[in-house]
Short mmCIF file of C-alpha atoms in Angstrom, two decimals:
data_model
loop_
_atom_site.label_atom_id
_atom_site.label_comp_id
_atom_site.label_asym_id
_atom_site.label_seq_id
_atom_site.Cartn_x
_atom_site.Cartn_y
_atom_site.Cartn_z
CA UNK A 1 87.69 3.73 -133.28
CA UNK A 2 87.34 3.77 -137.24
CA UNK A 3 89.73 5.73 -138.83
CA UNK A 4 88.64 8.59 -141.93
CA UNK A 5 89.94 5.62 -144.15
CA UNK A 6 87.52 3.13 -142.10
CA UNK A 7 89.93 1.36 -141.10
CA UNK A 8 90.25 -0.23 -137.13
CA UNK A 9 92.50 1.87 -135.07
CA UNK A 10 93.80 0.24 -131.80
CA UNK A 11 93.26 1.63 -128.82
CA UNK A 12 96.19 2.57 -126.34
CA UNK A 13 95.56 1.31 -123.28
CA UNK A 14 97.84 2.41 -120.32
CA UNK A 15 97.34 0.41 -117.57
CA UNK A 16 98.52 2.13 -114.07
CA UNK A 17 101.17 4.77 -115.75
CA UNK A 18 103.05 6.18 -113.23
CA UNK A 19 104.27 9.57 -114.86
CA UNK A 20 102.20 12.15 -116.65
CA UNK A 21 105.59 12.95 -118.77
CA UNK A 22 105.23 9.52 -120.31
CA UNK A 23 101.51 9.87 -120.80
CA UNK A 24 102.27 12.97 -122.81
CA UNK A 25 105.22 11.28 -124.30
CA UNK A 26 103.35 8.50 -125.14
CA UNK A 27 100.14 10.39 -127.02
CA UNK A 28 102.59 12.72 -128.89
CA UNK A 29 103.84 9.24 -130.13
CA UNK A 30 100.53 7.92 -131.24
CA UNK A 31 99.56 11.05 -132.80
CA UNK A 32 102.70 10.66 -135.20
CA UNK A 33 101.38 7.57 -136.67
CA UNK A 34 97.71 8.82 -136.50
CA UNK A 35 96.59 7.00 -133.55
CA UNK A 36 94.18 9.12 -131.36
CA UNK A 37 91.79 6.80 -129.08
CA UNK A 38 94.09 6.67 -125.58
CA UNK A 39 92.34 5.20 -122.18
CA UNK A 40 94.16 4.90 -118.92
CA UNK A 41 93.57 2.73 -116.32
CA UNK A 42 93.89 4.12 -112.49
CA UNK A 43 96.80 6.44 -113.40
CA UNK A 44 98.32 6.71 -110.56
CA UNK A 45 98.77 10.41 -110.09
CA UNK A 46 95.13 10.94 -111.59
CA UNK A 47 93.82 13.12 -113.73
CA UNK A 48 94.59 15.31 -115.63
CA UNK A 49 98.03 15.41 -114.75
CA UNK A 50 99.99 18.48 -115.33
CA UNK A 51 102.84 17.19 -116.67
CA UNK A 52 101.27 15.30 -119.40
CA UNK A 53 100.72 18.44 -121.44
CA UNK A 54 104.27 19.78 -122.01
CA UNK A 55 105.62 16.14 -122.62
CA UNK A 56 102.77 15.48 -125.44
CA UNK A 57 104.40 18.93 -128.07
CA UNK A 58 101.16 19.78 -129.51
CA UNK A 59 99.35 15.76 -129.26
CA UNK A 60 96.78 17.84 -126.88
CA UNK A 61 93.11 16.23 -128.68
CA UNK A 62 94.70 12.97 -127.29
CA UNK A 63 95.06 13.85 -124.33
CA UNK A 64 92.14 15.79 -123.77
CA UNK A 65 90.00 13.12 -125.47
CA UNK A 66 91.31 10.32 -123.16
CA UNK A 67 88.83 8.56 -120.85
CA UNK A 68 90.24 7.15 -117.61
CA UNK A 69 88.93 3.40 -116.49
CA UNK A 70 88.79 2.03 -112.81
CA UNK A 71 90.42 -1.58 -114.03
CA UNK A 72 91.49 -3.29 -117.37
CA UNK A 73 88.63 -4.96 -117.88
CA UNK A 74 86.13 -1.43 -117.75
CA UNK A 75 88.76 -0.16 -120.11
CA UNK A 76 88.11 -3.22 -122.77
CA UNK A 77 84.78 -3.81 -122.26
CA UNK A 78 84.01 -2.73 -126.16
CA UNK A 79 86.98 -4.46 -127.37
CA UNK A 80 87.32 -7.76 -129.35
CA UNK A 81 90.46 -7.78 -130.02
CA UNK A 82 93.28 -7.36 -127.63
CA UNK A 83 97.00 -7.81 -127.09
CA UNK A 84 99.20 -7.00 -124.49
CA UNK A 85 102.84 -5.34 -124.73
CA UNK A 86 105.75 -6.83 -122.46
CA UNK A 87 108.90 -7.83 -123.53
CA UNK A 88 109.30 -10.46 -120.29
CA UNK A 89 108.21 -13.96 -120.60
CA UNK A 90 105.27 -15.07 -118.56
CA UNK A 91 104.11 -18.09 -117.05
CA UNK A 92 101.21 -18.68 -119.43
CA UNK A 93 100.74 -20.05 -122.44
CA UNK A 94 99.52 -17.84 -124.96
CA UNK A 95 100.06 -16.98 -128.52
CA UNK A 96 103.24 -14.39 -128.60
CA UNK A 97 102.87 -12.36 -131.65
CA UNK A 98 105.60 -9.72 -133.43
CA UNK A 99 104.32 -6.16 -134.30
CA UNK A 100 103.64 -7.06 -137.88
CA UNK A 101 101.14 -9.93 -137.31
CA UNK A 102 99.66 -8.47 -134.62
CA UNK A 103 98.55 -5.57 -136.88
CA UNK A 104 97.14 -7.95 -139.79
CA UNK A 105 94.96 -9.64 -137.18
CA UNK A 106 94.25 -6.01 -135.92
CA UNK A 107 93.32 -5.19 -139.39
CA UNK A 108 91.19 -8.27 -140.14
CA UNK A 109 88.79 -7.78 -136.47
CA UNK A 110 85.78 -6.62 -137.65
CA UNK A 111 85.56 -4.96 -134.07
CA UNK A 112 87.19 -2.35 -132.36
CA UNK A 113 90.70 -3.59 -130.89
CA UNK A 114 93.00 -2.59 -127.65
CA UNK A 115 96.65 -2.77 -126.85
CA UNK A 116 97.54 -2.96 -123.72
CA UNK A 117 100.75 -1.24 -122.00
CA UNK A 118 101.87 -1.57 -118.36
CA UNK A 119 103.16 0.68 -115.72
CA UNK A 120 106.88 1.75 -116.68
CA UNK A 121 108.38 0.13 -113.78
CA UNK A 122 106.68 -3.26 -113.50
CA UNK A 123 104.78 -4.30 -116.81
CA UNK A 124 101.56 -5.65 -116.82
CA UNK A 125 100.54 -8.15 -114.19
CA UNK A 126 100.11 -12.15 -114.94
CA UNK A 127 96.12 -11.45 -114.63
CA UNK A 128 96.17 -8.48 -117.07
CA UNK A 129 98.24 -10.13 -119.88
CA UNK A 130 95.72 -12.95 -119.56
CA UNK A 131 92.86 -10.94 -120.66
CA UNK A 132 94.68 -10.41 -124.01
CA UNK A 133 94.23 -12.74 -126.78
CA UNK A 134 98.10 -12.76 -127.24
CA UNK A 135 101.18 -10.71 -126.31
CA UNK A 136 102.90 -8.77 -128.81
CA UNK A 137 106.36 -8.54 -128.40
CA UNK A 138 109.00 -6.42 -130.25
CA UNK A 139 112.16 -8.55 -131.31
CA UNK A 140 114.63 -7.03 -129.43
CA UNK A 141 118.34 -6.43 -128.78
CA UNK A 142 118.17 -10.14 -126.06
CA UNK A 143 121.13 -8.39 -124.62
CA UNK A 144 119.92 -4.63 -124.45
CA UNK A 145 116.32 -4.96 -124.27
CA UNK A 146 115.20 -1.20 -123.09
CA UNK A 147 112.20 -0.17 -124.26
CA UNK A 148 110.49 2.36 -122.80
CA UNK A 149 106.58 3.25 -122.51
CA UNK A 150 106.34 5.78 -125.09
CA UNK A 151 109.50 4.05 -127.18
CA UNK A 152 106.97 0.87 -127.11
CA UNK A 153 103.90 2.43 -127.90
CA UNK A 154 105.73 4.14 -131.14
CA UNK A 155 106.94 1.32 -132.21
CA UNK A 156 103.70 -0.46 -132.22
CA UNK A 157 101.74 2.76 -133.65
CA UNK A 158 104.55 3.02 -136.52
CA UNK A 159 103.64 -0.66 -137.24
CA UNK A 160 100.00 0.09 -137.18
CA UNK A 161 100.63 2.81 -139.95
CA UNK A 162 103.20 1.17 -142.06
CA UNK A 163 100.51 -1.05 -143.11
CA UNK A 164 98.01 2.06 -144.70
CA UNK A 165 98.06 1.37 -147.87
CA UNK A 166 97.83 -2.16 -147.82
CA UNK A 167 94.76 -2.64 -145.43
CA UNK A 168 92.37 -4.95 -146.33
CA UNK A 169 88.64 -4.61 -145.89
CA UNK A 170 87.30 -6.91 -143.30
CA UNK A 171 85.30 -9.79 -144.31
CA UNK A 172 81.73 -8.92 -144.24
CA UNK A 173 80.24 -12.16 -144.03
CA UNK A 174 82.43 -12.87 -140.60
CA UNK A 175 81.15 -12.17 -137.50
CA UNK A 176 82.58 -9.97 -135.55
CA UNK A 177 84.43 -11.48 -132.21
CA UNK A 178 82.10 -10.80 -129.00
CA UNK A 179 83.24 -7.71 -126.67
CA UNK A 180 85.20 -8.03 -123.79
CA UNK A 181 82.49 -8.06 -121.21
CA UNK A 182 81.04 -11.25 -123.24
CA UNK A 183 83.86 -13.09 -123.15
CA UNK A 184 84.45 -12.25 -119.47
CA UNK A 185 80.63 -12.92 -118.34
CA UNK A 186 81.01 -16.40 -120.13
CA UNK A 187 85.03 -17.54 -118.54
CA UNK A 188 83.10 -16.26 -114.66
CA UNK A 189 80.50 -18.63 -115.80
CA UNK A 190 82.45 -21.13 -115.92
CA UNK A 191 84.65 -20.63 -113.14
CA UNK A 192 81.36 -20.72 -110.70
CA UNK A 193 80.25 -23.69 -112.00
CA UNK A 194 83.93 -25.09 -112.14
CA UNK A 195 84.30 -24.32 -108.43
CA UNK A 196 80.74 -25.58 -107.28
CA UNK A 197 82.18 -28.66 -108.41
CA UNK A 198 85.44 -28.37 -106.54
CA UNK A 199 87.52 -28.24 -109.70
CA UNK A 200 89.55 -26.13 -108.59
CA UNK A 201 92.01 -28.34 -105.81
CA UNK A 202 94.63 -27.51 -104.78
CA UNK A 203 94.27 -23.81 -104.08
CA UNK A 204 97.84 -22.50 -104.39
CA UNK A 205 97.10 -23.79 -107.83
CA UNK A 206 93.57 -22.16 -108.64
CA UNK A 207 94.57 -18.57 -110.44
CA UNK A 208 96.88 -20.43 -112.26
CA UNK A 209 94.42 -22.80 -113.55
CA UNK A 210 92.40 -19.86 -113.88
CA UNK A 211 94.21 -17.88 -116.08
CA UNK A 212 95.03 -21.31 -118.13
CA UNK A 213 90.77 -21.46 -118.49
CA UNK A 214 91.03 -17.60 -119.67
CA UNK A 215 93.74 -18.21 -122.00
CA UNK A 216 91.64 -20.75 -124.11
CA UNK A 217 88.28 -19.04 -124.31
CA UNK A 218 89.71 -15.80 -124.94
CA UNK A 219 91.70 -17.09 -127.95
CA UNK A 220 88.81 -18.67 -130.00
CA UNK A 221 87.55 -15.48 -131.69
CA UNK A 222 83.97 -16.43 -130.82
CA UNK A 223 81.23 -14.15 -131.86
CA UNK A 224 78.20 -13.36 -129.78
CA UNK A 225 75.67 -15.57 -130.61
CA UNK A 226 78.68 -18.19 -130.09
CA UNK A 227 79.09 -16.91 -126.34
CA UNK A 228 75.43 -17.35 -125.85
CA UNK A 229 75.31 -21.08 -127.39
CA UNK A 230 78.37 -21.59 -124.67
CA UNK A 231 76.53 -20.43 -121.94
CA UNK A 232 73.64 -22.44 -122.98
CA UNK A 233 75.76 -25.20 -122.77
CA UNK A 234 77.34 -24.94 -119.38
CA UNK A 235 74.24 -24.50 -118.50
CA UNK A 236 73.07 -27.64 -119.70
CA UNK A 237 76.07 -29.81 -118.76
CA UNK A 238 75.09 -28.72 -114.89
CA UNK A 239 71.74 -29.13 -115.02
CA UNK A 240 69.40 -31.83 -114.63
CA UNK A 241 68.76 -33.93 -117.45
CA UNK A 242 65.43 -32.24 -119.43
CA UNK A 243 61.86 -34.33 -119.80
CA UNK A 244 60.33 -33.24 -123.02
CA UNK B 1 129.83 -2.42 -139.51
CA UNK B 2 129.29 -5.26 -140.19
CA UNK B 3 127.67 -7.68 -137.62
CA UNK B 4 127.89 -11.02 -136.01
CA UNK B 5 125.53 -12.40 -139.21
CA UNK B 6 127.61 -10.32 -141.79
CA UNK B 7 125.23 -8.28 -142.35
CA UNK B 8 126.01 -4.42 -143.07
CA UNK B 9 125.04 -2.43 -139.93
CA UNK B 10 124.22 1.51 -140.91
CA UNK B 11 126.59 3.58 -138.55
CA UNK B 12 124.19 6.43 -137.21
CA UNK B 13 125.14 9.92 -137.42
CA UNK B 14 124.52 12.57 -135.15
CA UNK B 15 125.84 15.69 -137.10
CA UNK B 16 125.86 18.97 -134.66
CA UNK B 17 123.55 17.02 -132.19
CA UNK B 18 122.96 19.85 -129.47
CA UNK B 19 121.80 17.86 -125.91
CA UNK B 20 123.91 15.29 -124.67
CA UNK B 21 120.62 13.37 -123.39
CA UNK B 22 119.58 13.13 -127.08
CA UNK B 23 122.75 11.71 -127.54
CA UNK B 24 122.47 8.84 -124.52
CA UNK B 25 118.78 8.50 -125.86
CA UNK B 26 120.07 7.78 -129.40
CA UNK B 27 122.63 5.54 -128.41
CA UNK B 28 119.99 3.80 -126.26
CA UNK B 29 117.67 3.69 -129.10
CA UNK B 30 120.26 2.07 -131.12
CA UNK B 31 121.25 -0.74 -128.98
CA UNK B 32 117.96 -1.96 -128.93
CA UNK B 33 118.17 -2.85 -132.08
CA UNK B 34 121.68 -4.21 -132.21
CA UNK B 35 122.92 -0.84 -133.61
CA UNK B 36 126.52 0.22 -132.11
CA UNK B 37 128.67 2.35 -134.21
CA UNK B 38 127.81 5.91 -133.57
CA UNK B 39 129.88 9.15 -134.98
CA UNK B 40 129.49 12.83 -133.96
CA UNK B 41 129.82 15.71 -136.13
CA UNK B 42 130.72 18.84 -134.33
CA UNK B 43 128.27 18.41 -130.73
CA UNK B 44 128.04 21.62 -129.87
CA UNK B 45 128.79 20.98 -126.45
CA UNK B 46 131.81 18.97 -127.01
CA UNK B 47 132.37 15.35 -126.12
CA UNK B 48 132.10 13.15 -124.23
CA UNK B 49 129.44 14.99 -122.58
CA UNK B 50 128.34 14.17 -118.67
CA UNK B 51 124.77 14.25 -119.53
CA UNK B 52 125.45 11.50 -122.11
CA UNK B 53 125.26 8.70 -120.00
CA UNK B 54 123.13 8.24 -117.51
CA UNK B 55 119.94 8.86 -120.75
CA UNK B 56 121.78 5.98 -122.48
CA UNK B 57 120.36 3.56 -119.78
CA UNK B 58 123.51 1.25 -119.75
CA UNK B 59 123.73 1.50 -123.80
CA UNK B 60 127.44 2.40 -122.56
CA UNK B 61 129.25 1.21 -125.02
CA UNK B 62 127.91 2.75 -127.62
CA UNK B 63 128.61 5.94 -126.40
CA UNK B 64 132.55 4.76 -125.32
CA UNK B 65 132.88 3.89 -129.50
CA UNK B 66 131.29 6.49 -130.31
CA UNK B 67 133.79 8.87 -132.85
CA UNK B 68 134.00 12.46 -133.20
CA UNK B 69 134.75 14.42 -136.91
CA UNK B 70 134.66 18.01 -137.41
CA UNK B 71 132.54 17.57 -140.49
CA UNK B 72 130.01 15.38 -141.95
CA UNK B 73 132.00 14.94 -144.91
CA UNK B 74 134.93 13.08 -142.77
CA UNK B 75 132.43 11.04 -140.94
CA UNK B 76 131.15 9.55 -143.55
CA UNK B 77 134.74 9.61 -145.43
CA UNK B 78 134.77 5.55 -145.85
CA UNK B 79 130.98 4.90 -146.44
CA UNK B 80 129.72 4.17 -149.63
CA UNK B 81 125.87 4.39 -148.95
CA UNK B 82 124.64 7.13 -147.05
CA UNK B 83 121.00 8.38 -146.16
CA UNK B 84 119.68 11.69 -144.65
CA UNK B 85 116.54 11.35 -142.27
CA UNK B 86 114.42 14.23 -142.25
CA UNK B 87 111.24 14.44 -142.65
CA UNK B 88 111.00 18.19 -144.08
CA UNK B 89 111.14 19.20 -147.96
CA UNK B 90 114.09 20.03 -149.69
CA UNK B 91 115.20 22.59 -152.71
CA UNK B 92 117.35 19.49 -153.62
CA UNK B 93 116.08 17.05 -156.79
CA UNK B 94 117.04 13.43 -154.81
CA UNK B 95 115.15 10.15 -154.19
CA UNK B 96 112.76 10.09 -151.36
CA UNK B 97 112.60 6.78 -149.26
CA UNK B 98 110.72 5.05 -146.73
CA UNK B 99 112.55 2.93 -143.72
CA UNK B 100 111.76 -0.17 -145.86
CA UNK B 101 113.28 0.67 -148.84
CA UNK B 102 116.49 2.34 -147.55
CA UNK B 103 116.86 -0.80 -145.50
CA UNK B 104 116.93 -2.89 -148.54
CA UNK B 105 119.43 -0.55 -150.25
CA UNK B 106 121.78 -1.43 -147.13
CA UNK B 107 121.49 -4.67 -146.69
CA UNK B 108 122.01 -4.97 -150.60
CA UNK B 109 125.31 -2.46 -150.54
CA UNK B 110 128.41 -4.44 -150.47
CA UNK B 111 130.15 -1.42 -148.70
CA UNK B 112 129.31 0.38 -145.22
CA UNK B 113 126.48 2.57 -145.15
CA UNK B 114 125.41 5.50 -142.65
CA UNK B 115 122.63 7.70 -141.84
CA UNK B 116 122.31 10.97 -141.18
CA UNK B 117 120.34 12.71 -138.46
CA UNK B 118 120.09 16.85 -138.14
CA UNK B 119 120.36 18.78 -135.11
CA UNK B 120 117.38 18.42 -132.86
CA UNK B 121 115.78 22.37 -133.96
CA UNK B 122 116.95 22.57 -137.03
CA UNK B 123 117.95 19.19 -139.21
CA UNK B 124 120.19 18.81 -141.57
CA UNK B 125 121.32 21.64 -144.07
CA UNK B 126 120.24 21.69 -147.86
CA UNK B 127 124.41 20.44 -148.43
CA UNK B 128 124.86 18.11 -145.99
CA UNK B 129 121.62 16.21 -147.27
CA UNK B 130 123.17 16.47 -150.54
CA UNK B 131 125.83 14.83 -149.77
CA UNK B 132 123.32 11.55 -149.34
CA UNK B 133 122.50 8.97 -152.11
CA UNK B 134 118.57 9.73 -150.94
CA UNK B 135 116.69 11.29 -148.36
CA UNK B 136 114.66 8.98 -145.81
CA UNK B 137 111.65 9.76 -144.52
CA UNK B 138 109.17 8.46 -141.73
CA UNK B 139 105.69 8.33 -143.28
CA UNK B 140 103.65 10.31 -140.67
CA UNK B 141 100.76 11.92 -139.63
CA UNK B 142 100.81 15.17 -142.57
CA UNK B 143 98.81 16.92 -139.60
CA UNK B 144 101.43 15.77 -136.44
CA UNK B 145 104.33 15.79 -137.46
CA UNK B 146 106.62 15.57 -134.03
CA UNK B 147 109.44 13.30 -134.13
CA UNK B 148 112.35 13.85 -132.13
CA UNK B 149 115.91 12.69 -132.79
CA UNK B 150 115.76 9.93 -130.78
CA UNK B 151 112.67 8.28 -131.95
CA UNK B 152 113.72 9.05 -135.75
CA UNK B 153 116.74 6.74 -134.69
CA UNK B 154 114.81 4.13 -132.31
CA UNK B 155 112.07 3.75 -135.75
CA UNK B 156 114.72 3.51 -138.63
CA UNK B 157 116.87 1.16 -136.29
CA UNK B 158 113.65 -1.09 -135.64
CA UNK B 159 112.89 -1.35 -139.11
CA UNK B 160 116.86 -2.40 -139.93
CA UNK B 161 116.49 -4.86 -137.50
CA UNK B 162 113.38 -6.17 -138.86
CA UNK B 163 114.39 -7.86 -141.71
CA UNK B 164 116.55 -10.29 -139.79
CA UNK B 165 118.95 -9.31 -137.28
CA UNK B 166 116.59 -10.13 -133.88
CA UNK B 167 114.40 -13.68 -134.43
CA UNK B 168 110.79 -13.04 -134.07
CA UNK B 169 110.03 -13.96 -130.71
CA UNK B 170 110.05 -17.66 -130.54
CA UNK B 171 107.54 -19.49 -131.95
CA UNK B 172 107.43 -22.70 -129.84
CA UNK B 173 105.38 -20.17 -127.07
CA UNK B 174 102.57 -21.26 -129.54
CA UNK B 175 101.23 -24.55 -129.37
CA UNK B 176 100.59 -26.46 -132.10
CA UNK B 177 96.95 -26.50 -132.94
CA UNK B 178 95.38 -29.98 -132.09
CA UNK B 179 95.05 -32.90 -135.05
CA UNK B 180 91.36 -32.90 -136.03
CA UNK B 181 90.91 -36.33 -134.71
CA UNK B 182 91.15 -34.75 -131.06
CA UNK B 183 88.56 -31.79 -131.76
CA UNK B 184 86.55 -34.54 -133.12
CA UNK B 185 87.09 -36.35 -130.17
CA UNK B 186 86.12 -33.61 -127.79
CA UNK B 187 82.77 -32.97 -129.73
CA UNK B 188 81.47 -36.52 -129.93
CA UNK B 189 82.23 -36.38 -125.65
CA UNK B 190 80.18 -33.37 -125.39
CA UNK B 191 77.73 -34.20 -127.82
CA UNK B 192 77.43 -37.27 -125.61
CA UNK B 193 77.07 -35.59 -122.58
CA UNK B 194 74.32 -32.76 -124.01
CA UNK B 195 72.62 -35.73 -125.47
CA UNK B 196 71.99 -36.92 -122.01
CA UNK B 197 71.12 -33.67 -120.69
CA UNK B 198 68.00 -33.89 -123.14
CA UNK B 199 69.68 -30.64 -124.85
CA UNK B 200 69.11 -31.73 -128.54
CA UNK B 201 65.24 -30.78 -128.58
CA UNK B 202 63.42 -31.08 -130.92
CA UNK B 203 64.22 -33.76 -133.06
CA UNK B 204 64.00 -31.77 -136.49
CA UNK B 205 67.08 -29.54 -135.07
CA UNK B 206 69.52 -31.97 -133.50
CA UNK B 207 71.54 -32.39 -136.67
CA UNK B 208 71.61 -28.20 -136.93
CA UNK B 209 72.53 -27.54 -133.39
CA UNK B 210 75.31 -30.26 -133.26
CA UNK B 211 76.59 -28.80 -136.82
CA UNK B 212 76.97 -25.30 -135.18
CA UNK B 213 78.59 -27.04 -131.86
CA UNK B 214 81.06 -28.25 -134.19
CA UNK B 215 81.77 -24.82 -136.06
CA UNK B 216 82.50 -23.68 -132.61
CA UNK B 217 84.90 -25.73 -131.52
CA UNK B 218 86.51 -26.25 -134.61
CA UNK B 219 87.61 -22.21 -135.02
CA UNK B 220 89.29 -22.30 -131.74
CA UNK B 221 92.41 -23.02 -132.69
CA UNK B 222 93.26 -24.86 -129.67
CA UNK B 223 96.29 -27.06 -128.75
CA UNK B 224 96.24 -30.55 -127.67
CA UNK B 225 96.85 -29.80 -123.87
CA UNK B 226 93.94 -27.29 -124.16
CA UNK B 227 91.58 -30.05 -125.38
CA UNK B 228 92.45 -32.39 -123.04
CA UNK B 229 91.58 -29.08 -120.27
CA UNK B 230 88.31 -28.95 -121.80
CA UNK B 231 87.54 -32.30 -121.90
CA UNK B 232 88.56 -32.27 -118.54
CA UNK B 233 86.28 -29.36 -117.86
CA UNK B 234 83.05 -30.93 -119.62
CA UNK B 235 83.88 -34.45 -117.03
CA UNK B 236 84.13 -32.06 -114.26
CA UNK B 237 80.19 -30.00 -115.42
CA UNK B 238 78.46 -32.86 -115.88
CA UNK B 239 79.90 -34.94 -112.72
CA UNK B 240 79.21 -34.53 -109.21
CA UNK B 241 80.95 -32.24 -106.69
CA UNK B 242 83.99 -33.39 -105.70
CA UNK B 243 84.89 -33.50 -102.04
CA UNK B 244 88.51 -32.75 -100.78
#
């Protein structure tokens, strides 16, 4: 996920695409801007699809290089840093970022990073865009907003290259944000012990308080050995109190 | 041209522009971004053209505005800053741009300014770019080069519209990070509650561990309303099940 200037490429995530064309369309887009790294999740036509070919002009190492992931979460497991594309407003609170910012904290992750795109029709689902450390949004025409897959994923990859030149170095002595999977092991940690102690009441109101608890441990940018002093200490807030 | 902010809005130019769904597609593009004045030079299939329309995607009234010249040199007949996107070499000794810098030049032009776009096989001939102050180019992958007209319009029309005419998305999405006094707050309670739990063992280490509990919490970044959800979390860990 390094580029040949070490620098972090994003990877494209589409989540559920519906048409090969726009799987093409939307490789030959990231090839433009030197993006190669493309994973889909449960296309829904499978693959490889047919179509994608013709519709990606000559982006073929994309495509054939793409990996194909049963959910979101498989797809990010390796990630650190990720954001999610819509243009619609969602009922969660999380950090909404514009194209520019989201590459410069792209640039700064010391570990690989994901962007996540939904299926053309619907977007990304409530539970997906809460896996993301923020949504990036780009500013938009409020009364023409018409985007489509491979028109969004340019956008974003054209922002990812504007920035070339300028790329900073990541800070060595930071430590690089925890994967995915950590951050996820940690939040279903919580929400055991949460509902062994019947925190979540009333139901109709437990995904959203869900996502809420998702939303503020996936924003914190902690590192490994952070997840695993968390852990300890859920652990230890459950338990019995320790003799020594 | 010029829009609701008085600022100078480029009028894109299609000059022989051979599909009439690359002409709904660039009018689409273009209305994302607030763009509306559109001209045609010579469409080879004539206009208006029925396959116009429904790749426009309701950016209808673009294409309704839209004006048709015989030659480039008549559609550009009252514009006094003028720009020719291609992204191939010329025999012709004339500044070379990026999007950034030919978006300055417009917004700094007291007159209208327009910018050219070739047919979709063959761009723009050696005169007509010479009839431009400076040539514009996408900077793109040397080895993929693959843009077609429409996304050479949607990218030079987002990066017009970056510098001001759509708000980044709104920033009150993002919560204010919480006064210290509150983080502080929420580590003494779960200091407190570890302390309890017998966690700080031994002795020698207390005053290390709590010092990385702090770093921890402090990075987070959180909100007020997402402290008071952890506190609330911590009360519910340490607590006894609650029955419903």
């Amino acid at each position: 996920m390094s580029g040949a200037g070490g620098r972090n490429k994003p990877v494209i995530v589409l989540v559920r695409p519906q048409l090969g064309q726009n799987i093409g369309k939307a490789a030959r887009a990231m090839l433009n801007f030197g993006l190669t790294e493309m994973r889909l999740v449960a296309p829904r036509d499978g693959w490889p699809n047919p179509d994608a070919g013709p519709a990606a002009s000559g982006a073929d190492i994309v495509l054939e290089q793409a990996q194909v992931f049963a959910t979101v979460d498989e797809a990010i497991a390796d990630c650190s840093t990720v954001f999610a594309s819509t243009v619609r407003r969602r009922d969660l609170v999380m950090p909404v970022l514009g194209p520019e910012e989201m590459v410069r904290q792209i640039t700064a992750s010391p570990g690989p990073s994901a962007i996540l795109f939904g299926p053309e029709r619907s977007g990304l689902e409530t539970e997906e865009v809460a896996l993301a450390r923020a949504i990036v949004t780009v500013p938009i025409n409020p009364e023409f907003a018409s985007l489509n897959l491979a028109q969004a994923v340019i956008l974003l990859a054209y922002e990812w290259s504007r920035h070339g030149e300028f790329a900073q170095p990541p800070a060595k002595d930071l430590e690089a944000p925890a994967p995915h999977t950590e951050i996820d092991g940690m939040i279903r940690q919580l929400d055991e012990e949460l509902a062994a102690k019947g925190y979540f009441h009333p139901p109709s109101r437990t995904q959203a308080t869900k996502n809420t608890i998702r939303t503020i441990f996936t924003k914190t940018g902690w590192s490994s050995r952070e997840v695993k002093a968390i852990r300890g200490i859920v652990r230890a807030l459950v338990g019995p109190p320790r003799r020594r």
